[in-house]
Structure formats: structure tokens, C-alpha cells
Short mmCIF file of C-alpha atoms in Angstrom, two decimals:
data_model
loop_
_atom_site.label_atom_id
_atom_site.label_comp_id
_atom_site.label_asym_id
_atom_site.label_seq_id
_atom_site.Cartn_x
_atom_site.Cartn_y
_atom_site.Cartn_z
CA UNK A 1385 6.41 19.50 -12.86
CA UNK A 1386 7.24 15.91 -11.82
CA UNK A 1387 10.91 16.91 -12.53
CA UNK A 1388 10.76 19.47 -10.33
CA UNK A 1389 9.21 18.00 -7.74
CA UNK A 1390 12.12 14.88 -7.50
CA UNK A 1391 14.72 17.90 -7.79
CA UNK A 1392 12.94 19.42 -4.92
CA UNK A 1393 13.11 16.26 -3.16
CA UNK A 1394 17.37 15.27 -4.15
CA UNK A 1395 17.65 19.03 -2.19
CA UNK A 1396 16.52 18.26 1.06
CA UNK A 1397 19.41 18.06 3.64
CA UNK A 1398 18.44 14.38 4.70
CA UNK A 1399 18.09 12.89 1.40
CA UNK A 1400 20.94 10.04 1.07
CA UNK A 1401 23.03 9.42 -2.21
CA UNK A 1402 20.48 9.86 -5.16
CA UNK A 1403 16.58 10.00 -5.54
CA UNK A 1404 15.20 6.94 -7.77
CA UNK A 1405 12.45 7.78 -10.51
CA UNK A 1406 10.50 4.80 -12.10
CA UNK A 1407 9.22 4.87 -15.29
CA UNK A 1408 5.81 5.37 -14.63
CA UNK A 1409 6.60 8.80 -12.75
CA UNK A 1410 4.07 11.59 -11.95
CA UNK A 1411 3.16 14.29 -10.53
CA UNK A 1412 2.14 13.96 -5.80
CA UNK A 1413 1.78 15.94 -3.42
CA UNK A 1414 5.56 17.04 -2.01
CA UNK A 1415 7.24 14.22 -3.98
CA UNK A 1416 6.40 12.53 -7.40
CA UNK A 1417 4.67 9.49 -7.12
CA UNK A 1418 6.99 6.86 -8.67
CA UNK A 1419 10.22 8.03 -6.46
CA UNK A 1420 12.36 6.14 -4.20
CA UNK A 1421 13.75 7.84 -1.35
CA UNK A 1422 16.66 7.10 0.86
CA UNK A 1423 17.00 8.94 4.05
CA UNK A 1424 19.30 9.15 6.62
CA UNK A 1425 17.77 9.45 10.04
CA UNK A 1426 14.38 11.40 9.45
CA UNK A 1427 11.53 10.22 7.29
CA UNK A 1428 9.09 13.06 4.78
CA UNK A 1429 5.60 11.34 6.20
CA UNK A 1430 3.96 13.32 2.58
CA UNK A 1431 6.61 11.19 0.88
CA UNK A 1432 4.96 8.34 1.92
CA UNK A 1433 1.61 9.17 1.39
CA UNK A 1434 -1.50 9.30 2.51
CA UNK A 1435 -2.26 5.56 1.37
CA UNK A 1436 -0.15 3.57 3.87
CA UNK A 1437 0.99 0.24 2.64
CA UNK A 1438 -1.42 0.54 -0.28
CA UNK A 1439 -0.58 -2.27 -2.60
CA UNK A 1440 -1.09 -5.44 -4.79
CA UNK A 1441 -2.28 -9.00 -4.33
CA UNK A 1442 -2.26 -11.84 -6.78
CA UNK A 1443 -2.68 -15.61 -7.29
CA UNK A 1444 -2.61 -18.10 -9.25
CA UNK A 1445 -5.67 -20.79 -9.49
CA UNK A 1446 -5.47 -24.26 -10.76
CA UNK A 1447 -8.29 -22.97 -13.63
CA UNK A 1448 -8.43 -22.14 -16.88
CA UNK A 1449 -10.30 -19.98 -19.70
CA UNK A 1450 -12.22 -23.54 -20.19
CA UNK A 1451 -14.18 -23.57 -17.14
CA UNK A 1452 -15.30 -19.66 -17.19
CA UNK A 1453 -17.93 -18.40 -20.00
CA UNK A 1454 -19.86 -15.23 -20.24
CA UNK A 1455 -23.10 -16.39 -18.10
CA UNK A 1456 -20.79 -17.29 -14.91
CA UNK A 1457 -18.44 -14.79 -15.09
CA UNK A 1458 -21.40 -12.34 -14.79
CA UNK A 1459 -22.90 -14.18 -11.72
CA UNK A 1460 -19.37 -13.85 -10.25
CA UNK A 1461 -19.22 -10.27 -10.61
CA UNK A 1462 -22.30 -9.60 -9.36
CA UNK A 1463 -21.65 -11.52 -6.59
CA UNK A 1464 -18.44 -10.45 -5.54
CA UNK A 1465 -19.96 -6.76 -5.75
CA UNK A 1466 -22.93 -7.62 -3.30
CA UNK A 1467 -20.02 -9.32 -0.82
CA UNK A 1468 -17.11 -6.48 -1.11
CA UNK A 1469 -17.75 -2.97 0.41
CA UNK A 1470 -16.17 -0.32 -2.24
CA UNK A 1471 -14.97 2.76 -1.01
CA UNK A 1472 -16.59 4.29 2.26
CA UNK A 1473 -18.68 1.24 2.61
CA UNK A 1474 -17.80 -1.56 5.29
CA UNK A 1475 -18.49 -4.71 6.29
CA UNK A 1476 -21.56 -4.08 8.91
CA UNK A 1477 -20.97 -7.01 10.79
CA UNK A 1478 -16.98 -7.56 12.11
CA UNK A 1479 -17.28 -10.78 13.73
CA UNK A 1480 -17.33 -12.39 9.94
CA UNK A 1481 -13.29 -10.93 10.29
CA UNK A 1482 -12.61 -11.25 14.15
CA UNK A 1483 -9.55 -13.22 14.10
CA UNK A 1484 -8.40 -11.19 11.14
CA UNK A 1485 -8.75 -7.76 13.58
CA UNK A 1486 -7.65 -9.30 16.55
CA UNK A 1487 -3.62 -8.63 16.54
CA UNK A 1488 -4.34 -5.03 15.61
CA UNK A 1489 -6.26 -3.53 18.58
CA UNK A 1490 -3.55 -4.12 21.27
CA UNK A 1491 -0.77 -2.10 18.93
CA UNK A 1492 -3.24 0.65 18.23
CA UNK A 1493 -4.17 1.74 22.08
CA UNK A 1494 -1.25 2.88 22.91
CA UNK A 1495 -0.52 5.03 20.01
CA UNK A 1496 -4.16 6.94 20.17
CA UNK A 1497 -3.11 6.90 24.44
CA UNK A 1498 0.14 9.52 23.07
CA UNK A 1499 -1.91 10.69 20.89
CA UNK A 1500 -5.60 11.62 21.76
CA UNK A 1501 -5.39 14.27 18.60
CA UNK A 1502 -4.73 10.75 16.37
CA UNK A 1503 -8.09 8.98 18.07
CA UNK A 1504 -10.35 12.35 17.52
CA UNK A 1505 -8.57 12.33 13.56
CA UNK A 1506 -9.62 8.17 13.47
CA UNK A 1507 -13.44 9.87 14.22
CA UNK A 1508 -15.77 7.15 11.97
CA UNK A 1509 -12.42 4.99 11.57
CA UNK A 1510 -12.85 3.48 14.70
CA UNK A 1511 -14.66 0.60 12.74
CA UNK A 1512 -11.33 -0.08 11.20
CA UNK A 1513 -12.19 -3.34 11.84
CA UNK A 1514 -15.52 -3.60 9.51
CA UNK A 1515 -13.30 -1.96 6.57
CA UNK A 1516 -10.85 -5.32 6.71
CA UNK A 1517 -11.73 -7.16 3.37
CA UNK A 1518 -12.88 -4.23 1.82
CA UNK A 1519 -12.01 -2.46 -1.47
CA UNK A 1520 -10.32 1.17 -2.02
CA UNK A 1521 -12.10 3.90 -4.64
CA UNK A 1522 -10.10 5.55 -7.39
CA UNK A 1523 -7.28 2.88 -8.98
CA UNK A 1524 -8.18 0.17 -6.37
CA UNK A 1525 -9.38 -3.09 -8.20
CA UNK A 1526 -10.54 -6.75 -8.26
CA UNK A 1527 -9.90 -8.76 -11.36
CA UNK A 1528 -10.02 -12.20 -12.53
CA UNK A 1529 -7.34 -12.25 -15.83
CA UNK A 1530 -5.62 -15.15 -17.65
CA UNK A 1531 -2.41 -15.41 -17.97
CA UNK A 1532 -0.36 -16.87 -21.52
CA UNK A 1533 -1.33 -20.17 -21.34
CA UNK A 1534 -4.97 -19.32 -20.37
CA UNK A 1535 -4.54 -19.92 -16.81
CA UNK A 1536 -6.90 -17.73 -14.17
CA UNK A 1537 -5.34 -15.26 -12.10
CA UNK A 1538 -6.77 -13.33 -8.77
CA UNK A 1539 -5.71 -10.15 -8.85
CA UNK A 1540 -6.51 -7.09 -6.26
CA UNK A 1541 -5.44 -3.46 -5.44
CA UNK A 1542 -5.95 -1.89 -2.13
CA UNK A 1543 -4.53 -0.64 0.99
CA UNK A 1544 -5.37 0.51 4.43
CA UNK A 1545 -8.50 1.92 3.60
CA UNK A 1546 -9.72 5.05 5.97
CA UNK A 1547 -7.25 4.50 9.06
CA UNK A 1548 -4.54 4.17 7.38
CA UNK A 1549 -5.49 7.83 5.82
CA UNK A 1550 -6.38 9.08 8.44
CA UNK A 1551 -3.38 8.62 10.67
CA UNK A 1552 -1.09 9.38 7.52
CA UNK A 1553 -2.95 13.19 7.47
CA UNK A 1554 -2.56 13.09 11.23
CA UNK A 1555 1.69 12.51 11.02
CA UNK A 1556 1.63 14.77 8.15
CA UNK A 1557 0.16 17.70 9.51
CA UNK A 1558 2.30 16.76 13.02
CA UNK A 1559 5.57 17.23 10.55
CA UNK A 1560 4.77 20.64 9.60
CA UNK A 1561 3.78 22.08 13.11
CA UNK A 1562 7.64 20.41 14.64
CA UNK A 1563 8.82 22.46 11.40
CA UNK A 1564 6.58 25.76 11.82
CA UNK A 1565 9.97 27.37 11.82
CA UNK A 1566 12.34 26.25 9.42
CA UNK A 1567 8.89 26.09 6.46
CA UNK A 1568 9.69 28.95 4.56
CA UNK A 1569 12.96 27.30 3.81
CA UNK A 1570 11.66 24.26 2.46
CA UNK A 1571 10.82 24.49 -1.43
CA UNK A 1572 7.60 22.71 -0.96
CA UNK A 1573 5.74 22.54 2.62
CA UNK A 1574 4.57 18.98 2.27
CA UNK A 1575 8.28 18.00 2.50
CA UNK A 1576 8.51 18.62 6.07
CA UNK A 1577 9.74 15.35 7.57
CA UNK A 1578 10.21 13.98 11.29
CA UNK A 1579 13.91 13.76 12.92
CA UNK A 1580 14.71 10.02 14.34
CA UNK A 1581 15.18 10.23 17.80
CA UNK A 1582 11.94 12.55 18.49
CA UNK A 1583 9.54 10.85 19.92
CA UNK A 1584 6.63 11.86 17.48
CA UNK A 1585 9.08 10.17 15.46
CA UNK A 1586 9.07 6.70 16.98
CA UNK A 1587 5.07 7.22 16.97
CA UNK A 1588 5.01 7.50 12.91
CA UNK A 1589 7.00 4.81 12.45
CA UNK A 1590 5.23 2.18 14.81
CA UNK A 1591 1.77 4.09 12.87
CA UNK A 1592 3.12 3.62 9.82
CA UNK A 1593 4.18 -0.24 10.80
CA UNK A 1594 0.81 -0.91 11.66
CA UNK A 1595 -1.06 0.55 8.66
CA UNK A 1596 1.42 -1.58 6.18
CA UNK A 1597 0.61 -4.57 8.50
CA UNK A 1598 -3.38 -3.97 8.30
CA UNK A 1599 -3.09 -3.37 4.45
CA UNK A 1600 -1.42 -6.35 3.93
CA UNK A 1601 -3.89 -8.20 5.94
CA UNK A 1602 -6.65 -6.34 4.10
CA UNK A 1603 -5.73 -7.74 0.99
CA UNK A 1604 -5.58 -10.84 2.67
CA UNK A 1605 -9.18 -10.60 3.74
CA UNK A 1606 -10.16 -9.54 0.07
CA UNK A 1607 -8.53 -12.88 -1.36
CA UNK A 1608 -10.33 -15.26 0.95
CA UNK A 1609 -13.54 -13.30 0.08
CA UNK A 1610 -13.51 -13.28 -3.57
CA UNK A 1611 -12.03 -17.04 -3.74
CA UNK A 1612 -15.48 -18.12 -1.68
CA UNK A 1613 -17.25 -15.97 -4.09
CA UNK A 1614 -15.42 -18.19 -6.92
CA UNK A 1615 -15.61 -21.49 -5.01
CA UNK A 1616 -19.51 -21.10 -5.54
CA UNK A 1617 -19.98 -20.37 -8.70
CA UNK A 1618 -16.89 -22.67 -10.32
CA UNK A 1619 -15.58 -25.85 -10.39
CA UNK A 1620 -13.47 -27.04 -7.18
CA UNK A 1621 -9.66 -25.31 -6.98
CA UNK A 1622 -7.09 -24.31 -5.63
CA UNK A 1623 -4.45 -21.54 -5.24
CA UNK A 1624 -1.34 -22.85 -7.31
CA UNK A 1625 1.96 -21.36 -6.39
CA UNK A 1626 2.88 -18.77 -4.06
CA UNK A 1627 0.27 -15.72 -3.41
CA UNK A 1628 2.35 -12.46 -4.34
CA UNK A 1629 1.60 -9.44 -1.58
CA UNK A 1630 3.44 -6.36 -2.22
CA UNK A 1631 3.06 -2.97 -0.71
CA UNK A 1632 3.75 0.08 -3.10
CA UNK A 1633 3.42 3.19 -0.96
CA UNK A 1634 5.58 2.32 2.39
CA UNK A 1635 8.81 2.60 4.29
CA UNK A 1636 11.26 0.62 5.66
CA UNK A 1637 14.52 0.48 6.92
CA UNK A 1638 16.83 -1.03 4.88
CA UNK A 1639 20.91 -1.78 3.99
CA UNK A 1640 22.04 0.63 0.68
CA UNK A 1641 25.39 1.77 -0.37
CA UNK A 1642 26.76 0.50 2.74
CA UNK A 1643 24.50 2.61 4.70
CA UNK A 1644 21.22 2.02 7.09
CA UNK A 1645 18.72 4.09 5.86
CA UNK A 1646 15.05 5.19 5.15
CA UNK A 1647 13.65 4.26 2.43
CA UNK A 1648 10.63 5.68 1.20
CA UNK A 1649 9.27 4.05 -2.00
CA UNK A 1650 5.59 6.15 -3.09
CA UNK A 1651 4.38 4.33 -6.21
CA UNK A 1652 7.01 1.87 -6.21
CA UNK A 1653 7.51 -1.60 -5.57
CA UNK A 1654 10.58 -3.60 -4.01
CA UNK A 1655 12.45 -5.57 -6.43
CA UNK A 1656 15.43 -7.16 -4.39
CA UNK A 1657 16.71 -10.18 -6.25
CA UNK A 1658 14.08 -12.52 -6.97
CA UNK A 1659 11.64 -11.08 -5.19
CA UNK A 1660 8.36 -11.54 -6.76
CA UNK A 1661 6.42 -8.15 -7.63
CA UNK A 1662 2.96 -7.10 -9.90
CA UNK A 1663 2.89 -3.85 -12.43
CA UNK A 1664 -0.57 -4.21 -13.11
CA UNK A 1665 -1.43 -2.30 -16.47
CA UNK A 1666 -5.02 -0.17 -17.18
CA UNK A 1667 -7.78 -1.69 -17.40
CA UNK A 1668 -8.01 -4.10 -20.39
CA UNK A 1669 -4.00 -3.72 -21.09
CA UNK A 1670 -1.48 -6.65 -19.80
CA UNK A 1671 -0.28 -6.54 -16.17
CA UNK A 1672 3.18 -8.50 -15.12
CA UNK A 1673 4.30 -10.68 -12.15
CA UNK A 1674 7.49 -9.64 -12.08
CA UNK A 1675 10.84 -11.15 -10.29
CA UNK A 1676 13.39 -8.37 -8.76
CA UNK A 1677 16.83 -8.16 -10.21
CA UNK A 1678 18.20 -5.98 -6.97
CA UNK A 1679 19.31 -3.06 -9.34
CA UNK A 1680 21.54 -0.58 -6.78
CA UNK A 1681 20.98 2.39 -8.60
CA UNK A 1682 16.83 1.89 -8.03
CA UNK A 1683 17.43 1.08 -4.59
CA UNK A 1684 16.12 -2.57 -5.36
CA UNK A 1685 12.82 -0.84 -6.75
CA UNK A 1686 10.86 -0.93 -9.88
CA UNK A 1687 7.30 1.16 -11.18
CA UNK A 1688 4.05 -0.01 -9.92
CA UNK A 1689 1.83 0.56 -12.61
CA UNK A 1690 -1.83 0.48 -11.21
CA UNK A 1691 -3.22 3.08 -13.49
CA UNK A 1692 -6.86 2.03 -14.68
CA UNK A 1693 -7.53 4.20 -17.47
#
């Protein structure tokens, strides 16, 4: 089935030089989850998913295995699941995240202004703000892990939370009605895409810019959350080393094969050279901070793991 789908996907018209599968391929909705896509001028919003700019977050903390034990660790869990909203919960106070929200109302009024269908879609989202620093259902994930010489990791897996569904469903369904016609042609209906140049076009992509943007800052929010969690309950720390951010289910425009495109990676993360990138494993198994190696023929991609079996 997955096969078919990323065959169904190498067929459309727009689809530039080769589709990418990653190892950890499986079955979506329209297109596999674990594809890269290049594009030349139009963009599959399906493709992308409904999950804009879900991703991964991790860190390193000047810790070890010596200063956790079985008594604190369970204090910390319970703590950081009394302080983190999971699934459709929220924060119910936003002022604890103000300055977080701030830079995000401005960009979203004029988008919901073109489109009043996108602000009655939002409906309870419009406390996007009070779901910053909060964690996804289904894969999404906090975990403290040690690394291979013992040393604590942060690690977290979430994305853009309702709004960022809720416009992706919105663009989606808007791809399908400026394709009513041409449908029946398509081998899947969920592959309808949007033409560049058309202005519901320019709308996704500044939509889709701001969900990756409020996912990333999500994350963000979750870190500084669950390291106050830590700072109570542990001895003083720090973050060692660079934090690692990476979104997983986005698009961007990018340089490949000497050509500008669309790239659409859904269940994949970028892997330009030496770019620094997590596969986290199932729950219990090893995850990896990886560093890109640019491969062409992946589009400078690799698999994003997050399965939690």
C-alpha cells in the first residue's frame, strides 16, 4: 500500500525529478508518511499533513545518571504531568506565555481577514495561545534519557497542536474545491495540491509559515517548562551544547538539482550537511542525534522515527 501510494505520488504532473522514501516508510493519507517531495511551482497541502511543523526537541544537561534515582525521578514525572497540558488540554491562564504568543497574533489577522471560513474552522482554537507549551496525543512525548556516557538528555515531540490542524484541514479541503474538476483524474483525492501564483496559494504558504513558526516555539515553551520542573527537584544545571529543534512534517523552498523547488518532507527530517537532527526510537529502544550528510538523492533528508510502540 505504501508503495503505491509514493507511485501515486512520482505520477502527479508537478512532482520534480524523483520522490524520496525513508526507511521508516508507511502508509498516510494521499502520500506515505516518510516521503520527500519536490515540487515545482504548486504544493499537495495532504502531503504535508495535517500536523504542521510537528517535530523534535532535544538537549543536553550538564547531569548525569548519578544525581537521578527512582524516588526523584517519580516526583519529576508527576510533576511535569500536573504542569504540561496533554492533548486537548491547555494552559488556562496565557499570560504565564505572553511574550511567547505575542509575534503570532499580528501574522494571523490578516490571514482569518481573507479567510473568514479559516477563523469559523479555528472555532475553540482561538486560545492558540493557552495551547503554547503544551504536549500533542498519539506519538507526542516528553522524556528524560541518558546518553553513552550516562549523561541526561531532554527530549520532546510535538507540534502545532489544534491550530495548526485546524488550518491544515482548512487548506486541504480549499485544494480539492480549486480542483472539483480535474478530481476524477487524480489517483487519490487527497493529492489535490494548490498552483503558485493563486492567491489561496500565497495564503497556505504564509499559514503554513506560521504553524512551523508556532510549533517550533511550542517546543520551545515545553523545554523551559520541563527544565523548571527539573530545576526543582535536581541539583543546579545547565543546558550543555546546542538545543537541537527540528520540524518533521513541513515545507520549504529550497535549491535541488539545480532547481528552486517545493519541498515537502511528511515524516522526515532535513539532513543538509552537518545539520544536527533526532530519530527518536519507541519507547524504551535507543533514539539518535544525528548530523546530516546532504545526500542528493534524499533531497538532504533522512527518517524521523518517533514511533512509541
Amino acid at each position: 500500500a505504501s508503495r503505491d501510494q509514493l507511485t501515486n505520488v512520482a505520477g502527479l504532473p508537478i512532482v520534480y525529478h524523483h520522490v524520496a522514501a525513508m526507511p521508516d516508510v508507511h502508509l498516510g493519507i494521499g502520500a506515505t508518511i516518510g516521503a520527500v517531495i519536490a515540487t515545482r511551482a504548486a504544493i499537495v497541502p495532504a502531503a504535508v499533513g495535517v500536523d504542521l511543523g510537528c517535530g523534535m526537541l532535544a538537549c543536553r544537561l550538564t547531569l548525569s545518571a548519578a544525581d537521578l534515582d527512582a524516588k526523584c525521578l517519580r516526583r519529576i514525572f508527576d510533576d511535569i504531568a500536573r504542569n504540561v497540558p496533554v492533548g486537548r488540554a491547555q494552559h488556562a491562564d496565557a499570560d504565564i506565555l505572553q511574550a511567547v504568543a505575542q509575534p503570532f497574533a499580528p501574522r494571523l489577522k490578516p490571514l482569518t481577514e481573507r479567510h473568514p471560513g479559516l477563523l469559523k474552522t479555528l472555532g475553540r482554537q482561538s486560545k492558540w495561545p493557552n495551547q503554547l507549551g503544551t504536549l500533542g496525543s498519539g506519538n507526542h512525548f516528553i522524556e528524560l534519557c541518558l546518553d553513552e556516557k550516562d549523561r541526561v538528555w531532554l527530549m520532546l515531540h510535538s507540534g502545532s497542536r489544534g491550530i495548526g490542524k485546524a488550518m491544515a484541514e482548512y487548506f486541504i479541503a480549499l485544494a480539492r474545491h480549486d480542483m472539483a474538476r480535474e478530481l476524477a483524474h487524480l489517483p487519490d483525492r487527497d493529492l489535490a495540491w494548490l498552483d503558485e501564483g493563486h492567491p489561496h496559494f500565497a495564503d497556505y504558504v504564509a499559514a503554513v509559515a506560521w504553524a512551523q513558526d508556532y510549533a517550533q516555539a511550542n517546543r520551545a515553551a515545553l523545554q523551559d517548562l520541563v527544565l523548571a520542573t527539573l530545576a526543582r527537584h535536581l541539583p543546579p544545571f545547565s543546558v550543555s551544547g546546542e538545543v537541537v529543534n527540528c520540524h518533521h512534517n513541513y515545507v520549504a523552498q529550497e535549491k535541488h538539482y539545480g532547481a528552486r523547488v517545493w519541498v515537502t518532507r511528511k515524516g522526515a527530517i532535513r539532513a543538509r550537511k552537518n545539520d544536527l537532527g533526532i530519530i527518536p526510537g519507541s519507547m524504551g529502544a535507543r533514539s539518535y542525534i544525528v548530523r546530516g550528510k546532504g545526500n542528493p538523492e534524499s533531497f538532504s533528508s533522512c527518517s524521523h522515527g518517533a514511533g512509541r510502540a
